[in-house]
Short mmCIF file of C-alpha atoms and ligand atoms in Angstrom, two decimals:
data_model
loop_
_atom_site.label_atom_id
_atom_site.label_comp_id
_atom_site.label_asym_id
_atom_site.label_seq_id
_atom_site.Cartn_x
_atom_site.Cartn_y
_atom_site.Cartn_z
CA MET A 11 0.00 0.00 0.00
CA ALA A 12 1.27 3.51 -0.74
CA ILE A 13 0.31 6.54 1.35
CA GLY A 14 0.56 10.02 -0.13
CA ALA A 15 1.77 13.21 1.53
CA SER A 16 -1.86 14.12 2.29
CA GLY A 17 -2.22 11.04 4.49
CA ARG A 18 -4.56 9.35 2.02
CA ILE A 19 -4.07 5.87 0.58
CA VAL A 20 -2.76 6.22 -2.98
CA SER A 21 -2.54 2.59 -4.04
CA VAL A 22 -3.03 -0.85 -2.59
CA GLY A 23 -0.56 -3.64 -3.23
CA LYS A 24 3.18 -4.15 -2.91
CA VAL A 25 5.27 -0.96 -3.05
CA ARG A 26 8.94 -1.31 -4.00
CA THR A 27 9.97 2.31 -4.19
CA ALA A 28 9.01 4.85 -1.56
CA ARG A 29 10.70 7.56 0.44
CA ARG A 30 9.82 5.82 3.73
CA ARG A 31 8.97 2.14 3.86
CA ARG A 32 7.53 0.01 6.62
CA ASP A 33 7.31 -3.77 6.74
CA VAL A 34 5.01 -5.14 9.44
CA GLY A 35 6.28 -8.69 9.13
CA ASP A 36 3.74 -11.32 10.15
CA SER A 37 1.26 -8.76 11.48
CA VAL A 38 -1.77 -7.65 9.49
CA ILE A 39 -2.82 -4.13 8.54
CA LEU A 40 -6.48 -3.34 9.12
CA PRO A 41 -8.53 -0.17 8.68
CA ALA A 42 -9.07 1.59 12.01
CA ALA A 43 -12.55 1.52 13.53
CA THR A 44 -15.32 4.12 13.88
CA ASP A 45 -17.34 3.93 17.10
CA LEU A 46 -20.61 5.79 16.61
CA HIS A 47 -21.66 5.71 20.25
CA VAL A 48 -19.47 7.05 23.07
CA HIS A 49 -20.14 9.31 26.05
CA LEU A 50 -16.96 11.27 26.79
CA ARG A 51 -18.77 13.30 29.48
CA ASP A 52 -17.49 16.61 28.17
CA PRO A 53 -18.58 19.27 29.15
CA GLY A 54 -19.44 18.90 32.80
CA GLY A 55 -17.97 15.50 33.61
CA ASP A 56 -15.36 14.64 36.22
CA PRO A 57 -12.01 14.24 34.40
CA ALA A 58 -11.05 11.64 37.01
CA VAL A 59 -13.77 9.48 35.43
CA GLU A 60 -13.69 10.58 31.77
CA SER A 61 -13.10 13.55 29.51
CA LEU A 62 -12.69 14.25 25.87
CA ALA A 63 -8.91 14.05 26.34
CA SER A 64 -8.85 10.70 28.16
CA GLY A 65 -11.64 9.09 26.13
CA THR A 66 -9.94 9.80 22.82
CA VAL A 67 -6.68 8.26 24.07
CA GLU A 68 -8.65 5.16 25.07
CA ALA A 69 -10.13 5.14 21.57
CA ALA A 70 -6.68 5.45 19.96
CA ARG A 71 -5.29 2.55 21.99
CA GLY A 72 -8.36 0.46 21.21
CA GLY A 73 -8.01 1.00 17.44
CA VAL A 74 -10.90 3.49 17.14
CA THR A 75 -10.02 6.43 14.94
CA LEU A 76 -13.33 8.32 14.96
CA VAL A 77 -15.85 8.55 17.79
CA GLY A 78 -19.44 9.77 17.69
CA ASP A 79 -19.77 11.65 20.99
CA MET A 80 -23.19 11.78 22.62
CA PRO A 81 -24.97 14.94 23.78
CA ASN A 82 -26.25 13.93 27.26
CA THR A 83 -23.63 16.09 28.94
CA ASN A 84 -23.90 18.90 31.47
CA PRO A 85 -25.12 21.12 29.89
CA ALA A 86 -26.65 18.90 27.21
CA VAL A 87 -25.72 19.68 23.59
CA ALA A 88 -29.15 21.10 22.75
CA ASP A 89 -28.12 24.40 21.20
CA VAL A 90 -25.40 25.78 18.99
CA ASP A 91 -23.59 27.70 21.73
CA VAL A 92 -22.90 24.53 23.71
CA LEU A 93 -21.94 22.68 20.55
CA GLU A 94 -19.52 25.37 19.38
CA GLU A 95 -17.94 25.64 22.81
CA LYS A 96 -17.51 21.87 22.85
CA ALA A 97 -15.86 21.93 19.39
CA ARG A 98 -13.53 24.71 20.56
CA SER A 99 -12.60 22.78 23.69
CA ALA A 100 -11.76 19.72 21.57
CA HIS A 101 -9.10 21.70 19.74
CA GLY A 102 -5.67 20.53 20.95
CA ARG A 103 -7.19 17.92 23.30
CA ALA A 104 -8.46 15.10 21.09
CA ALA A 105 -6.28 12.10 20.25
CA VAL A 106 -8.68 10.95 17.52
CA ASP A 107 -11.39 12.60 15.43
CA LEU A 108 -14.84 13.36 16.82
CA LEU A 109 -18.30 13.65 15.37
CA LEU A 110 -20.50 15.62 17.75
CA PHE A 111 -24.11 14.62 18.38
CA ALA A 112 -26.79 17.14 19.37
CA VAL A 113 -30.09 16.40 21.11
CA PRO A 114 -33.17 17.79 19.27
CA SER A 115 -34.97 18.94 22.41
CA ARG A 116 -35.34 22.64 21.50
CA PRO A 117 -37.34 23.13 18.29
CA GLY A 118 -36.01 26.65 17.83
CA ALA A 119 -32.40 25.41 17.83
CA LEU A 120 -32.76 22.68 15.19
CA ASP A 121 -31.94 24.59 12.01
CA ARG A 122 -28.69 26.00 13.33
CA LEU A 123 -27.74 22.70 14.96
CA ALA A 124 -28.30 20.92 11.65
CA ARG A 125 -25.68 23.20 10.06
CA THR A 126 -23.07 22.62 12.79
CA ALA A 127 -23.59 19.23 14.49
CA GLY A 128 -22.46 15.87 13.12
CA ALA A 129 -25.69 14.00 13.90
CA PHE A 130 -28.75 14.05 16.15
CA LYS A 131 -29.45 11.71 19.06
CA LEU A 132 -33.02 11.24 20.20
CA TYR A 133 -33.95 9.53 23.47
CA LEU A 134 -37.41 7.95 23.76
CA SER A 135 -36.96 7.28 27.49
CA PRO A 136 -35.15 9.07 30.30
CA THR A 137 -31.53 8.03 30.95
CA THR A 138 -28.32 9.58 32.35
CA GLY A 139 -28.56 13.35 31.79
CA ILE A 140 -31.88 13.15 29.88
CA ASP A 141 -35.06 13.97 31.80
CA ARG A 142 -37.41 15.15 29.07
CA VAL A 143 -38.32 12.97 26.08
CA PRO A 144 -40.83 13.71 23.29
CA LEU A 145 -44.45 12.80 23.98
CA ARG A 146 -45.81 10.02 21.86
CA ALA A 147 -47.98 12.41 19.88
CA GLU A 148 -45.00 14.70 19.18
CA LEU A 149 -42.82 12.00 17.66
CA PRO A 150 -44.11 11.81 14.05
CA GLY A 151 -43.81 15.59 13.65
CA LEU A 152 -40.31 15.60 15.10
CA LEU A 153 -39.13 12.74 12.85
CA SER A 154 -40.54 14.47 9.82
CA ARG A 155 -38.82 17.74 10.77
CA LEU A 156 -35.52 15.90 11.34
CA SER A 157 -35.83 14.15 7.98
CA GLN A 158 -35.81 17.57 6.31
CA LEU A 159 -32.63 18.62 8.08
CA GLY A 160 -30.45 15.95 6.43
CA LEU A 161 -28.29 14.89 9.39
CA PRO A 162 -28.16 11.26 10.51
CA LEU A 163 -30.37 10.52 13.52
CA THR A 164 -29.58 7.90 16.16
CA VAL A 165 -32.48 6.86 18.40
CA HIS A 166 -32.29 5.29 21.86
CA ALA A 167 -35.29 3.02 21.30
CA GLU A 168 -36.88 2.07 24.60
CA ALA A 169 -40.52 3.07 25.13
CA ALA A 170 -40.93 4.07 28.77
CA GLU A 171 -44.61 3.02 28.80
CA GLU A 172 -43.45 -0.59 28.81
CA PHE A 173 -41.27 -0.15 31.92
CA ARG A 174 -42.52 -1.71 35.16
CA PRO A 175 -43.45 1.14 37.47
CA GLY A 176 -42.79 0.81 41.19
CA PHE A 177 -40.58 -2.25 40.75
CA ILE A 178 -37.30 -2.03 42.65
CA PRO A 179 -34.53 -3.83 40.75
CA ARG A 180 -31.81 -5.38 42.90
CA ASP A 181 -29.53 -6.74 40.16
CA PRO A 182 -29.26 -6.93 36.34
CA VAL A 183 -31.92 -9.67 36.25
CA GLY A 184 -34.34 -7.27 37.93
CA TRP A 185 -33.20 -4.43 35.66
CA ASN A 186 -34.04 -6.56 32.63
CA ALA A 187 -37.48 -7.24 34.13
CA ALA A 188 -37.99 -3.53 34.84
CA ARG A 189 -37.04 -2.39 31.32
CA PRO A 190 -38.08 -5.46 29.30
CA THR A 191 -37.43 -6.25 25.63
CA ALA A 192 -41.08 -5.28 24.99
CA ALA A 193 -39.98 -1.65 25.47
CA GLU A 194 -37.63 -2.02 22.50
CA GLY A 195 -40.34 -3.61 20.36
CA ALA A 196 -42.82 -0.86 21.27
CA ALA A 197 -40.28 1.84 20.39
CA LEU A 198 -39.73 0.24 16.98
CA ASP A 199 -43.51 0.14 16.44
CA ARG A 200 -43.42 3.89 16.82
CA LEU A 201 -40.37 4.50 14.62
CA LEU A 202 -40.99 2.15 11.68
CA PRO A 203 -41.43 2.88 8.88
CA PRO A 204 -39.52 6.15 9.22
CA PRO A 205 -40.03 9.11 6.85
CA ALA A 206 -38.31 8.15 3.59
CA ALA A 207 -35.69 10.89 3.71
CA LEU A 208 -34.64 10.23 7.32
CA ARG A 209 -31.18 8.71 7.82
CA LEU A 210 -32.31 6.70 10.84
CA HIS A 211 -30.01 4.54 12.96
CA ILE A 212 -31.16 2.60 16.04
CA ALA A 213 -28.73 2.46 18.96
CA HIS A 214 -27.85 -0.66 21.00
CA VAL A 215 -30.38 -3.18 19.67
CA THR A 216 -30.71 -6.04 22.19
CA THR A 217 -32.84 -8.73 20.50
CA ALA A 218 -32.56 -10.81 17.35
CA ALA A 219 -36.24 -10.01 16.67
CA SER A 220 -35.50 -6.26 16.58
CA ALA A 221 -32.49 -6.93 14.34
CA ALA A 222 -34.68 -8.88 11.89
CA ARG A 223 -37.33 -6.13 11.83
CA LEU A 224 -34.76 -3.40 11.22
CA ARG A 225 -33.06 -5.40 8.51
CA SER A 226 -36.27 -5.91 6.62
CA ALA A 227 -37.11 -2.22 7.04
CA GLY A 228 -33.66 -1.32 5.60
CA THR A 229 -32.89 0.76 8.72
CA SER A 230 -29.35 1.07 10.03
CA PHE A 231 -28.63 -0.11 13.59
CA GLU A 232 -25.91 -1.14 15.98
CA ALA A 233 -25.32 -3.75 18.67
CA THR A 234 -22.87 -3.32 21.55
CA PRO A 235 -20.15 -5.68 22.78
CA HIS A 236 -21.96 -6.00 26.12
CA HIS A 237 -25.31 -7.03 24.62
CA LEU A 238 -23.51 -9.45 22.29
CA LEU A 239 -21.22 -11.00 24.91
CA LEU A 240 -22.77 -10.48 28.37
CA SER A 241 -26.16 -11.45 29.77
CA GLU A 242 -28.22 -10.54 32.83
CA ARG A 243 -26.35 -13.11 34.94
CA SER A 244 -22.80 -12.27 33.82
CA GLY A 245 -22.31 -10.14 36.91
CA LEU A 246 -24.79 -9.17 39.59
CA ASP A 247 -23.45 -5.81 40.75
CA SER A 248 -24.25 -2.44 39.24
CA ARG A 249 -21.19 -2.37 36.96
CA PHE A 250 -23.47 -4.56 34.85
CA LYS A 251 -26.36 -2.08 35.01
CA VAL A 252 -26.79 -0.52 31.60
CA ASN A 253 -29.53 0.91 29.37
CA PRO A 254 -30.99 -0.98 27.65
CA PRO A 255 -30.46 -3.82 30.17
CA LEU A 256 -28.39 -6.93 29.56
CA ARG A 257 -30.82 -9.62 28.43
CA SER A 258 -31.27 -13.35 29.08
CA GLU A 259 -28.53 -15.73 27.97
CA ALA A 260 -30.84 -17.20 25.29
CA GLU A 261 -31.57 -13.72 23.92
CA ARG A 262 -27.87 -12.86 23.93
CA GLN A 263 -27.01 -16.01 22.01
CA SER A 264 -29.59 -15.25 19.31
CA LEU A 265 -28.21 -11.71 18.96
CA TRP A 266 -24.65 -13.06 18.72
CA GLU A 267 -25.67 -15.57 16.05
CA ALA A 268 -27.33 -12.79 14.04
CA TYR A 269 -24.13 -10.74 14.36
CA ARG A 270 -21.95 -13.65 13.27
CA ARG A 271 -24.18 -14.20 10.24
CA GLY A 272 -23.56 -10.59 9.19
CA GLU A 273 -27.15 -9.51 9.95
CA ILE A 274 -26.21 -6.59 12.21
CA PRO A 275 -24.76 -3.67 10.27
CA CYS A 276 -22.75 -1.88 12.96
CA LEU A 277 -20.85 -2.58 16.16
CA ALA A 278 -20.71 0.35 18.64
CA SER A 279 -19.54 0.44 22.23
CA ASP A 280 -22.04 2.77 23.97
CA HIS A 281 -18.98 3.68 26.04
CA ALA A 282 -20.61 5.20 29.15
CA PRO A 283 -18.16 5.33 32.06
CA HIS A 284 -19.20 6.10 35.63
CA SER A 285 -17.02 6.23 38.73
CA LEU A 286 -16.63 3.07 40.79
CA SER A 287 -18.01 4.95 43.78
CA ALA A 288 -21.21 5.77 41.84
CA LYS A 289 -21.42 2.12 40.82
CA GLU A 290 -21.08 1.10 44.48
CA LEU A 291 -24.37 2.83 45.34
CA PRO A 292 -27.35 0.52 45.96
CA PHE A 293 -28.31 -1.11 42.67
CA GLU A 294 -31.55 0.80 42.15
CA THR A 295 -29.87 4.20 42.50
CA ALA A 296 -26.54 3.46 40.76
CA PRO A 297 -26.18 5.04 37.30
CA SER A 298 -26.47 2.90 34.15
CA GLY A 299 -23.61 2.52 31.71
CA MET A 300 -20.22 0.88 31.31
CA PRO A 301 -16.97 1.84 29.56
CA GLY A 302 -16.11 0.13 26.26
CA VAL A 303 -14.38 2.19 23.57
CA GLU A 304 -10.91 0.91 24.50
CA THR A 305 -11.83 -2.76 24.70
CA MET A 306 -14.40 -3.24 21.90
CA LEU A 307 -12.10 -3.99 18.97
CA PRO A 308 -9.48 -5.89 21.07
CA ILE A 309 -12.15 -8.28 22.44
CA PHE A 310 -13.64 -8.81 18.99
CA LEU A 311 -10.20 -9.36 17.42
CA ASP A 312 -9.75 -12.19 19.92
CA ARG A 313 -13.10 -13.67 18.74
CA VAL A 314 -11.64 -13.59 15.22
CA ARG A 315 -8.50 -15.34 16.46
CA SER A 316 -10.57 -18.04 18.14
CA GLY A 317 -12.43 -18.67 14.87
CA GLU A 318 -15.86 -17.62 16.20
CA LEU A 319 -16.08 -14.56 13.99
CA ASP A 320 -15.02 -13.72 10.42
CA LEU A 321 -12.52 -10.90 10.10
CA GLY A 322 -14.59 -9.55 7.19
CA THR A 323 -17.70 -9.30 9.39
CA LEU A 324 -15.77 -7.49 12.11
CA ILE A 325 -14.29 -4.99 9.65
CA ALA A 326 -17.63 -4.37 7.95
CA THR A 327 -19.38 -3.71 11.28
CA ALA A 328 -16.68 -1.86 13.22
CA CYS A 329 -14.85 0.02 10.48
CA ASP A 330 -16.55 0.31 7.11
CA ARG A 331 -20.29 0.74 7.67
CA PRO A 332 -20.09 3.09 10.69
CA ALA A 333 -17.74 5.37 8.73
CA ARG A 334 -20.02 5.34 5.70
CA TRP A 335 -23.04 6.02 7.88
CA VAL A 336 -21.53 9.37 8.75
CA GLY A 337 -19.99 9.96 5.31
CA GLN A 338 -16.30 9.62 6.21
CA PRO A 339 -13.49 8.30 3.95
CA LEU A 340 -12.42 5.81 6.64
CA GLY A 341 -12.77 2.11 7.36
CA ARG A 342 -11.47 0.72 4.06
CA ILE A 343 -8.03 0.08 2.66
CA ALA A 344 -8.77 1.67 -0.68
CA PRO A 345 -7.34 4.53 -2.76
CA GLY A 346 -8.69 7.90 -1.63
CA HIS A 347 -9.43 6.74 1.91
CA ARG A 348 -7.56 8.22 4.86
CA ALA A 349 -4.60 6.11 5.98
CA ASN A 350 -6.06 5.50 9.43
CA LEU A 351 -4.74 2.03 9.93
CA LEU A 352 -3.97 -0.55 12.58
CA VAL A 353 -1.20 -3.08 12.84
CA VAL A 354 -2.43 -6.23 14.55
CA ASP A 355 -0.44 -9.27 15.59
CA PHE A 356 -2.92 -12.07 16.36
CA LYS A 357 -0.27 -13.76 18.51
CA ARG A 358 -0.10 -10.81 20.96
CA ARG A 359 -2.94 -11.69 23.31
CA THR A 360 -3.46 -10.07 26.68
CA ARG A 361 -5.96 -10.43 29.49
CA LEU A 362 -7.97 -7.30 30.23
CA ASP A 363 -6.75 -5.70 33.44
CA PRO A 364 -8.23 -2.32 34.42
CA ARG A 365 -4.84 -1.22 35.77
CA ARG A 366 -3.37 -1.56 32.29
CA LEU A 367 -6.15 0.31 30.49
CA ALA A 368 -6.01 4.04 29.75
CA ALA A 369 -9.57 4.53 31.06
CA PRO A 370 -9.43 6.69 34.23
CA CYS A 371 -12.68 5.22 35.60
CA GLY A 372 -10.55 2.20 36.49
CA TRP A 373 -12.88 -0.69 35.73
CA THR A 374 -14.28 -2.82 32.93
CA ALA A 375 -17.10 -5.35 32.93
CA PHE A 376 -14.80 -7.45 30.73
CA GLU A 377 -12.03 -7.83 33.32
CA GLY A 378 -10.07 -11.02 32.66
CA TRP A 379 -11.31 -11.43 29.05
CA GLU A 380 -8.74 -12.21 26.37
CA ALA A 381 -8.04 -9.34 24.00
CA ILE A 382 -5.74 -8.41 21.13
CA PHE A 383 -4.80 -4.72 21.11
CA PRO A 384 -3.45 -3.17 17.92
CA TRP A 385 0.22 -2.51 18.54
CA GLU A 386 0.23 0.42 16.10
CA HIS A 387 -2.45 2.92 15.04
CA TYR A 388 -1.83 5.39 12.24
CA ARG A 389 -3.88 8.54 11.67
CA ASP A 390 -3.47 10.04 8.18
CA GLY A 391 -0.30 7.97 7.87
CA GLU A 392 1.21 9.25 11.15
CA ARG A 393 1.76 6.85 14.01
CA ILE A 394 -0.32 7.70 17.09
CA VAL A 395 0.03 4.37 18.90
CA GLU A 396 3.35 2.57 19.10
CA ASP A 397 3.82 -0.74 20.89
CA GLY A 398 0.30 -0.36 22.27
CA GLU A 399 0.95 3.05 23.84
CA TYR A 400 -0.44 6.39 22.69
CA VAL A 401 2.45 8.48 21.33
CA GLY A 402 0.55 11.03 19.20
CA ARG A 403 -0.12 14.72 19.55
CA PRO A 404 -3.74 15.67 20.25
CA THR A 405 -4.56 16.85 16.74
CA GLY A 406 -7.95 15.11 16.49
CA ALA A 407 -10.48 17.17 14.54
CA VAL A 408 -14.24 17.61 14.68
CA VAL A 409 -15.70 16.15 11.48
CA ARG A 410 -19.15 16.43 9.92
CA PRO A 411 -20.91 14.05 7.51
CA GLU A 412 -19.94 14.33 3.87
CA PHE A 413 -22.50 12.56 1.74
CA ALA A 414 -22.37 12.30 -2.01
CA PRO A 415 -25.60 13.72 -3.48
CA GLY A 416 -28.32 11.07 -3.55
CA GLU A 417 -26.23 8.59 -1.57
CA GLY A 418 -28.39 6.02 0.21
CA SER A 419 -27.76 4.58 3.62
CA PRO A 420 -25.11 1.85 3.96
CA THR A 421 -27.71 -0.82 4.74
CA GLU A 422 -29.55 -0.04 1.51
CA THR A 423 -26.55 0.09 -0.74
CA ASP A 424 -24.34 -2.71 0.34
CA THR A 425 -25.02 -6.33 -0.32
CA GLU A 426 -21.75 -7.92 0.71
CA PRO A 427 -19.50 -7.22 3.67
CA ALA A 428 -16.38 -5.29 2.76
CA GLY A 429 -13.13 -7.20 3.12
CA PRO A 430 -10.02 -5.79 4.76
C1 NCD B 3 -25.64 6.15 29.14
C2 NCD B 3 -24.83 7.14 29.96
O1 NCD B 3 -24.41 6.81 31.07
O2 NCD B 3 -24.59 8.23 29.44
N1 NCD B 3 -25.92 5.00 29.92
C3 NCD B 3 -26.21 3.77 29.46
O3 NCD B 3 -26.59 2.91 30.27
N2 NCD B 3 -26.09 3.45 28.20
C4 NCD B 3 -26.87 6.83 28.68
C5 NCD B 3 -27.57 6.07 27.61
O4 NCD B 3 -27.07 6.03 26.47
O5 NCD B 3 -28.64 5.54 27.88
ZN1 ZN B 4 -25.41 5.71 25.06
#
């Protein structure tokens, strides 16, 4: 492969003459990943738990080269002033690129947000930092308005009417009973079919039935590592409390099988760190969410090594489709794409140990799992991770979608998974 001075891939194949050459030996070169769902807690978070600076270093080490950062911050990204201040504060602090989500909670702010944000994120039920959600009767009008604005829209699809009121959950099994899979189905009833022009993407789908419905509707969606790999009994403390809840083991297995068959278009971490002390509160009051941007690709690369998952499926879901969903020239080793690349040695396995992760929150629900970290990560042809450690300068940029005119959504246009 040849990389030009602009940091773009010029040609693919063996290069014999070049000013600088690099041979990675037995390792493989993969496109770096795009994670469309992270919560970096900036502004308003505690940097001892997470910030834009720390979260993007975690992303870099985990092989993620672009993150979609969610708007449920303090203050929430609901108007242009907060968004612009956030973009300014990212300057000189971000290890990887960012796409900034805005929440469409103020009708008067939507037009300006649509010209400045990277995407919208709509919550159908209350969650961390989100108290007000649209009334059922308001939803069709809001979706139609958003379809005219052109930005991609991610929806947190749980319908609060299906939650069990007055039920006090004591562990993830109770949490799953309190926010059952029926809430996801009811939210999809409300969202499908979406207005034709809406670039709709459903966050953290938890059941194979939802995946099948979304596939036949041609709607983009994601599944998270925790819903694919953990179930309601994987751990009983509130580190395993997350929205939507971890499901039954049978449900998890069906979701995993759908993912393996290539029936889930995107993998996204829903990286949502909280402090250990917040997680030590009684289960019913502890916040929901777990970290994941640093460990997503390494855990899934180990699934590839073990033979449970095709490398092509992983690259399509973690690298290619998420990047195309937000119109970025990333996620493929192809001429014209940015040389944001990973060097992976499938023999370099490690066991996840929170003390050896970059994440300041200091814990992972995947402690002890086998993982394969990329030992190098290049951004525009420049090395930002070397021997597994972040060595870059914080030159990450805020990007916005760049769609070719008339371009459909990735789930409509692609029929076969992209290879490495
Ligand atoms: C998220 C958070 O903590 O920001 N928590 C979670 O359980 N996923 C909020 C959210 O996306 O629901
Ligand atoms: Zn989230």
